[in-house]
Structure formats: C-alpha cells, structure tokens
PDB file of C-alpha atoms in Angstrom:
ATOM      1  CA  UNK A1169      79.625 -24.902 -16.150  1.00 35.00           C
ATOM      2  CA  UNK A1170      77.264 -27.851 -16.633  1.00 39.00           C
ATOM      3  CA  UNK A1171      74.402 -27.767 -19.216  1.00 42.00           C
ATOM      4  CA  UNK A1172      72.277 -29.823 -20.666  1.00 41.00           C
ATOM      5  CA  UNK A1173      73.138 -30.543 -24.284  1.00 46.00           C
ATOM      6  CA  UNK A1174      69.708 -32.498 -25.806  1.00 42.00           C
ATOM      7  CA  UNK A1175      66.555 -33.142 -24.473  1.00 39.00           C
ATOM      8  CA  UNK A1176      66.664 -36.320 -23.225  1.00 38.00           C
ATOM      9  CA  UNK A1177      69.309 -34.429 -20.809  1.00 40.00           C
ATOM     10  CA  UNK A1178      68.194 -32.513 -17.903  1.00 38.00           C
ATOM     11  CA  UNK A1179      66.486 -29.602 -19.255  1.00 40.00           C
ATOM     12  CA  UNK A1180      67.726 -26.946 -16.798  1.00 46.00           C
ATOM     13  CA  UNK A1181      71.295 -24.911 -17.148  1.00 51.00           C
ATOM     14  CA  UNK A1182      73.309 -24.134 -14.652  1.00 54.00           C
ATOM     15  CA  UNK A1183      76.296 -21.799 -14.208  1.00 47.00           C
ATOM     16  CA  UNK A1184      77.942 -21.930 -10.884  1.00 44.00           C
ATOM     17  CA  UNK A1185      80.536 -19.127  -9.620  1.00 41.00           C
ATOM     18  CA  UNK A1186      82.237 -21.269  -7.759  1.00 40.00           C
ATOM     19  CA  UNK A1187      85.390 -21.593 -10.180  1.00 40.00           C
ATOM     20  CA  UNK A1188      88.175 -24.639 -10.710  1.00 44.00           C
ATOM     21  CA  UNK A1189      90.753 -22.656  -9.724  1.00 56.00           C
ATOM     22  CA  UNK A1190      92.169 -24.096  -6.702  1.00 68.00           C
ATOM     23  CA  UNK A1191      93.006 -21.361  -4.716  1.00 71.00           C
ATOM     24  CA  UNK A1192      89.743 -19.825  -4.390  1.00 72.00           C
ATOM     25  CA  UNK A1193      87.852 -22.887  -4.496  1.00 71.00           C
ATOM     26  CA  UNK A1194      89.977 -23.725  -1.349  1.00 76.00           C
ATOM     27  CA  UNK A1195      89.013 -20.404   0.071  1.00 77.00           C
ATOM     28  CA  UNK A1196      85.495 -20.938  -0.455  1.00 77.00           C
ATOM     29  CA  UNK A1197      85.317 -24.412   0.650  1.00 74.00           C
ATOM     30  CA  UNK A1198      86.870 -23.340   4.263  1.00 77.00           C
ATOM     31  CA  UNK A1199      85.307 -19.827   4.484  1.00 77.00           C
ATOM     32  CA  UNK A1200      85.272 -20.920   8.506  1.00 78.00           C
ATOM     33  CA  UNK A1201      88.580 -20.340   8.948  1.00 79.00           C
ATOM     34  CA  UNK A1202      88.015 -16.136   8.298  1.00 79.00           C
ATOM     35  CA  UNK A1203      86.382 -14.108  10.832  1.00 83.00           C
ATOM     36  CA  UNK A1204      82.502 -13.022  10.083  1.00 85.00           C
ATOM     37  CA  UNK A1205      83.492  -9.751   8.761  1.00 87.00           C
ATOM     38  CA  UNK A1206      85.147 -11.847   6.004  1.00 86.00           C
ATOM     39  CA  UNK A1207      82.588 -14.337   5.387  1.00 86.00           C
ATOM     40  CA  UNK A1208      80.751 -11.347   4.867  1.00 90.00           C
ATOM     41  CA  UNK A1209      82.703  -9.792   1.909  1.00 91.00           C
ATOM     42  CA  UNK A1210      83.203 -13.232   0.513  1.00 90.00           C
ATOM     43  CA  UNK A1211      79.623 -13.716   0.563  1.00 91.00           C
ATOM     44  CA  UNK A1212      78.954 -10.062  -1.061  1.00 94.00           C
ATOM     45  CA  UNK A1213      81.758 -10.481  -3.768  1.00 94.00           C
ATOM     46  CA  UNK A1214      80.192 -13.928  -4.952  1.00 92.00           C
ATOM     47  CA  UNK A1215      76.477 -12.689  -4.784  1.00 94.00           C
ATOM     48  CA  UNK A1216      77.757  -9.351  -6.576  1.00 95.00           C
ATOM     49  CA  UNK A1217      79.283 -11.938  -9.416  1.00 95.00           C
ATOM     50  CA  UNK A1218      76.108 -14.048  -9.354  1.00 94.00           C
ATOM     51  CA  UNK A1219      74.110 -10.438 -10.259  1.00 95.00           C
ATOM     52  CA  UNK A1220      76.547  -9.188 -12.787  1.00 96.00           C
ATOM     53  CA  UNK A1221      76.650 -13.218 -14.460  1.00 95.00           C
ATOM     54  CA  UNK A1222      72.559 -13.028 -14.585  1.00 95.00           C
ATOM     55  CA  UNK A1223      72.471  -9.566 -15.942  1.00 95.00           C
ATOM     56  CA  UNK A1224      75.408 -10.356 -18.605  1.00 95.00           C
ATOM     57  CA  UNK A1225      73.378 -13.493 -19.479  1.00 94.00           C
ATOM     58  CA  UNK A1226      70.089 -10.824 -19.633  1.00 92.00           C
ATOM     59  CA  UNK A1227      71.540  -8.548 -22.303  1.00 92.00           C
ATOM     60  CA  UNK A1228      72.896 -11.735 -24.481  1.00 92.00           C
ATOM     61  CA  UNK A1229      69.479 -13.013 -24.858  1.00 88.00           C
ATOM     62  CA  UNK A1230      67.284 -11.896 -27.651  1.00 78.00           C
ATOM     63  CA  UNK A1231      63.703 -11.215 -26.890  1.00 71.00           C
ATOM     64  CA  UNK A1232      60.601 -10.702 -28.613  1.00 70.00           C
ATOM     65  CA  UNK A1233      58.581  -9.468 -25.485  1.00 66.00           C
ATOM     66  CA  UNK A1234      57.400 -11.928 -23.018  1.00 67.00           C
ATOM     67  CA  UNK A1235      55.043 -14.491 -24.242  1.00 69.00           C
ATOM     68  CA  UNK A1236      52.699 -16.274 -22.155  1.00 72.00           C
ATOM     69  CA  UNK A1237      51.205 -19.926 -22.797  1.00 70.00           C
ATOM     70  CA  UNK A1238      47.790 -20.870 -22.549  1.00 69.00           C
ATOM     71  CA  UNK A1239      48.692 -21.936 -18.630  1.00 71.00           C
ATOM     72  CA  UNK A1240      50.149 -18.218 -18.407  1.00 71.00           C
ATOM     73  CA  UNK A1241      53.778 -19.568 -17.701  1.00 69.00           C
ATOM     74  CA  UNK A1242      55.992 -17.146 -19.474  1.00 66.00           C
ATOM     75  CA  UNK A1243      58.480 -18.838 -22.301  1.00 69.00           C
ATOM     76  CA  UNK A1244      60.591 -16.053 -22.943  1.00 80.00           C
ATOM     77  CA  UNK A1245      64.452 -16.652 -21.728  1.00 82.00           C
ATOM     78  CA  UNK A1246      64.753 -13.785 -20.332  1.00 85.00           C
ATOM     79  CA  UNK A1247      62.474 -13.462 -17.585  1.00 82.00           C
ATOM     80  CA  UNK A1248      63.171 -16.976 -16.976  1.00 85.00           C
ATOM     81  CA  UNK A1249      67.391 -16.613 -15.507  1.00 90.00           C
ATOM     82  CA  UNK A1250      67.078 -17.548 -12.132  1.00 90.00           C
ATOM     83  CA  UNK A1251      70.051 -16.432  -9.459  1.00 92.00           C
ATOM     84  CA  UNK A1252      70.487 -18.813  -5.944  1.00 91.00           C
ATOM     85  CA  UNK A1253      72.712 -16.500  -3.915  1.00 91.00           C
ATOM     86  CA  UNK A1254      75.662 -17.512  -1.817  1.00 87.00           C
ATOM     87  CA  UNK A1255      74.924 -17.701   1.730  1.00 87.00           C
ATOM     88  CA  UNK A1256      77.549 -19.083   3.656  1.00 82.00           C
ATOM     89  CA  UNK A1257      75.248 -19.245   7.418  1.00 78.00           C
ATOM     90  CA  UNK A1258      73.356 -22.012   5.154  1.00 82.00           C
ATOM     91  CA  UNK A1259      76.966 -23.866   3.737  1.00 79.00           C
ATOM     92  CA  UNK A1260      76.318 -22.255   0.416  1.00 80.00           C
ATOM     93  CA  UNK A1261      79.841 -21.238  -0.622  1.00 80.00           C
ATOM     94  CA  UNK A1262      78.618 -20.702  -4.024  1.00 83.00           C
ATOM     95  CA  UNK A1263      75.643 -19.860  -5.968  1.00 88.00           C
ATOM     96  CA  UNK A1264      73.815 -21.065  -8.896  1.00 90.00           C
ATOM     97  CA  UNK A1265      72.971 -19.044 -12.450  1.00 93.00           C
ATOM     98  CA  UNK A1266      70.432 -20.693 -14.229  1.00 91.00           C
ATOM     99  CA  UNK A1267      67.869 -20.565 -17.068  1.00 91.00           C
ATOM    100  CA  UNK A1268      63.986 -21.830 -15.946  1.00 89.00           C
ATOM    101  CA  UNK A1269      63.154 -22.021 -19.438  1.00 86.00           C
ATOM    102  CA  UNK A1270      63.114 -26.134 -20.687  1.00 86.00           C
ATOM    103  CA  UNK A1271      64.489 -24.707 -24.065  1.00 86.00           C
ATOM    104  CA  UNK A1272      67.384 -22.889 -22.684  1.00 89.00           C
ATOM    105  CA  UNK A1273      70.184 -25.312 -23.589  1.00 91.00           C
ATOM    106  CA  UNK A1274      68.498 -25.181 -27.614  1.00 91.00           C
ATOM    107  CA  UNK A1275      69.636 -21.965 -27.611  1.00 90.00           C
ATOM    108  CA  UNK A1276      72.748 -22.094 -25.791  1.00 92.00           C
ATOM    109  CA  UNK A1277      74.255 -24.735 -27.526  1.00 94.00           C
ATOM    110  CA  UNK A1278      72.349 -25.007 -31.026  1.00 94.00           C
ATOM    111  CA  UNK A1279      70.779 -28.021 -32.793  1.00 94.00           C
ATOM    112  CA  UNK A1280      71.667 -30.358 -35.601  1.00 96.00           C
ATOM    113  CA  UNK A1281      68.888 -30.796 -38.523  1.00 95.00           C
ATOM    114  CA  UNK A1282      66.113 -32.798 -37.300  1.00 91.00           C
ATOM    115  CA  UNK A1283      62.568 -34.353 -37.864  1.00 90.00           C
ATOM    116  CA  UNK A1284      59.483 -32.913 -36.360  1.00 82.00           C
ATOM    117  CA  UNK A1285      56.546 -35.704 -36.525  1.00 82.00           C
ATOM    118  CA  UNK A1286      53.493 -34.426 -35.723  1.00 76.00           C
ATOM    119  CA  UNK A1287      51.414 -36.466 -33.452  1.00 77.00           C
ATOM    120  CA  UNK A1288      48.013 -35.064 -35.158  1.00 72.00           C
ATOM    121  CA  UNK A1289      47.160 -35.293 -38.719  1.00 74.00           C
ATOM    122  CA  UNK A1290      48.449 -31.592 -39.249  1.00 81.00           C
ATOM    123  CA  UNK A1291      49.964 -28.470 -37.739  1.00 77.00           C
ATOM    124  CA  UNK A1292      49.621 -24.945 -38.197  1.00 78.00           C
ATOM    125  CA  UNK A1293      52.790 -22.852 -39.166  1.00 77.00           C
ATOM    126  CA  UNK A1294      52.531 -19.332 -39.902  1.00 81.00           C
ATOM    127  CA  UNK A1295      49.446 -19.369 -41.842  1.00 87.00           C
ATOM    128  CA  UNK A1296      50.508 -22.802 -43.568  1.00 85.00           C
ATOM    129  CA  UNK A1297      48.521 -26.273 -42.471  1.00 85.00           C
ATOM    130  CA  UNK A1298      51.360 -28.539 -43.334  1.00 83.00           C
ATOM    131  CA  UNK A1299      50.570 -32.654 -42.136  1.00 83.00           C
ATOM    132  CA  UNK A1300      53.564 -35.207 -42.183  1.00 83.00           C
ATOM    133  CA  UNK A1301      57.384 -35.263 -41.604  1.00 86.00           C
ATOM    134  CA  UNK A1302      58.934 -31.834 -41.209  1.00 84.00           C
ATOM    135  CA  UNK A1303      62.794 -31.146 -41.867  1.00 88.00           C
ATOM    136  CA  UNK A1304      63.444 -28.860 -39.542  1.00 88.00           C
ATOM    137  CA  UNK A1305      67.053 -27.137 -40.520  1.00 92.00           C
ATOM    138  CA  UNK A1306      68.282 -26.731 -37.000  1.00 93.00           C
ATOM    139  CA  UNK A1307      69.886 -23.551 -35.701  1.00 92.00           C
ATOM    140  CA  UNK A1308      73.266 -22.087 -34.858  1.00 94.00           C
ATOM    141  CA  UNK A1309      74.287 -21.924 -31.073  1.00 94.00           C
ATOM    142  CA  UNK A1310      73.467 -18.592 -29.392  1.00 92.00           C
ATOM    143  CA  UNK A1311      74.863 -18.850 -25.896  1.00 93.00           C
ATOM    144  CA  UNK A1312      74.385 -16.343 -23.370  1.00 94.00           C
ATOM    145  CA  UNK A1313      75.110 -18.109 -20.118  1.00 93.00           C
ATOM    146  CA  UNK A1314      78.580 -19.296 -20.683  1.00 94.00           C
ATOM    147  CA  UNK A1315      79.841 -16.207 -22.060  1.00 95.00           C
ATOM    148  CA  UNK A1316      78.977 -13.974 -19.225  1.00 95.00           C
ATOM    149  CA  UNK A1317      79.957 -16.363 -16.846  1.00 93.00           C
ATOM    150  CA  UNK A1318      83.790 -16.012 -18.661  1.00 93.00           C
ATOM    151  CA  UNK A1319      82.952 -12.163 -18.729  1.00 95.00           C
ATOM    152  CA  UNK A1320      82.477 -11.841 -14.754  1.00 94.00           C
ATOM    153  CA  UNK A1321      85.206 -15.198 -14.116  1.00 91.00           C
ATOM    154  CA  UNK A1322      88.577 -13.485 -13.793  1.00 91.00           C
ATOM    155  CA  UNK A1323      86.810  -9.837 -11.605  1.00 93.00           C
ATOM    156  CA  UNK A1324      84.989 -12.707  -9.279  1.00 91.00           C
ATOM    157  CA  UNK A1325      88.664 -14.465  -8.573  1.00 89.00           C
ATOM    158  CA  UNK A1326      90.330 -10.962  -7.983  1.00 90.00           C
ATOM    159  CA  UNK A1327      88.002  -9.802  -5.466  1.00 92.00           C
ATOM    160  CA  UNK A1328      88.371 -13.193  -3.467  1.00 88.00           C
ATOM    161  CA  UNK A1329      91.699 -13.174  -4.031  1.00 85.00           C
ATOM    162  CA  UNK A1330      92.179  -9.702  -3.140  1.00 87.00           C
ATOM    163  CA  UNK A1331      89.853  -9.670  -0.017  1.00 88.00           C
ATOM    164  CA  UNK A1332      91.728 -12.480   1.047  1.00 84.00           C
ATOM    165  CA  UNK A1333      95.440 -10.668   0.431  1.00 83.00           C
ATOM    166  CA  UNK A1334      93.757  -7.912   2.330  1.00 84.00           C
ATOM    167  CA  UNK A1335      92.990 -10.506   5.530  1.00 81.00           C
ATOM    168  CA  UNK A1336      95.921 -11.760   5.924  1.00 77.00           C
ATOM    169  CA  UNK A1337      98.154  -8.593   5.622  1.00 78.00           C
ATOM    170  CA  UNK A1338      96.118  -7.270   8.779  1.00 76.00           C
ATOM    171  CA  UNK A1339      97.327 -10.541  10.679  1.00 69.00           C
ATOM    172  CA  UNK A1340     101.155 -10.311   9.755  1.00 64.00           C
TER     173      UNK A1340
END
C-alpha cells in the first residue's frame, strides 16, 4: 500500500493487489511459465480482487451526494475510486486501486491541527465572513482504502494459491 500522507506528497492513493507475500508475488511475476488457460484465471482472480477492493473501499466512504465544482469536476470520493485491471498480454501482473480525488489521503489518514490563511481579506463559512488566521482543529483518520484492501488480501492469495495447487496437480 503506498499513500500519500500530506500535501506536499503526491496527492493520489494507490492500493495495489499485488501482495508481499513471496509466493504469489513469485507466481505473478512469472505468470509465463503457466499455460494461457492459467494466465487466464490468474488474470480473472486478481481483476475479481481489484472489483471487490474498489467496491469495499465504495461502501467505507461517506457521501453527501456528488458535488460538482464550478469546472463540473466531481469532488466527492466516491465516484472518484479508480480500478487499472490486471492484464497480463500487456505485463500487468497486477492492478492498481486508487482514489482520483486530491483530498483522498486527508481522509484516509487524518490531519493534525492546522492554520488556514486566507489569501483574500475574508472567507465565507457557513453564513459567517470570518478574515484572518483560522485554527482549523484537524480531523480523525477515516480510511477506506487500506481496510478493504486487508478485507479482500487473504481470499485474493487463496485463489492464486489455490488455482495454482490446482495446475500443478493436473501435471503430476
């Protein structure tokens, strides 16, 4: 899992399905030596991870609707969890879950009390014009990424474990 934890950091999360553990990281890394047919349920097992990480990561998020800005770029999270499927014709053993949204890893991971300067002379919040320094009291961590990612982890290394098993029991 690699994530971006402030904003001078690179603003977009990623969650990859391609696990540490060595055995199926070998497995995916030489997916050549199986025959298509294999390749093929490798490549269906990881996608069908990718889809159940995404829509795990879907459900965790809160949402108020989707909001729009004035550009008409949606800001929600939600709407913004992105999926790059496996495809192992193109050397893509794994795939990618990520968030769009440049806010994403604020929510995952939280933030510590901070400042807000306002570059004009004031800003509007709620129905408050309020000009200066603002304390802003930060806010607890709300992930939704990693936690379906550890959700769909151990099912994802079964199935290429087991697919695997099932391979080379037919060659024995």
């Amino acid at each position: 899992f690699t994530g971006a934890r402030n904003s001078k950091e690179v603003l977009k999360m990623k969650m990859s399905v391609a696990v540490d553990i060595k055995t199926v990281k070998a497995i995916m890394q030489n997916h050549k030596m199986f025959d298509k047919n294999v390749q093929k349920q490798l490549e269906k097992i990881t996608n069908r991870s990718l889809g159940k990480i995404s829509r795990g990561a879907k459900q965790r998020v809160s949402s108020r609707g989707v909001r729009v800005n004035s550009g008409g770029r949606k800001l929600d999270l939600k709407s913004r969890i992105t999926v790059q499927r496996a495809k192992l014709s193109k050397g893509r053993a794994g795939g990618i879950v990520w968030s769009k949204a440049p806010h994403s890893h604020l929510v995952e991971f939280g933030t510590k009390s901070h400042l807000l300067v306002p570059e004009g002379k004031t800003i509007k919040i709620g129905d408050n014009f309020v000009s200066g320094p603002i304390k802003h009291p930060g806010s607890k961590p709300k992930p939704f990424l990693q936690p379906a990612y550890l959700q769909e982890r151990k099912v994802y290394i079964d199935n290429i474990k087991a697919a695997v098993r099932a391979e080379t029991e037919k060659k024995r």
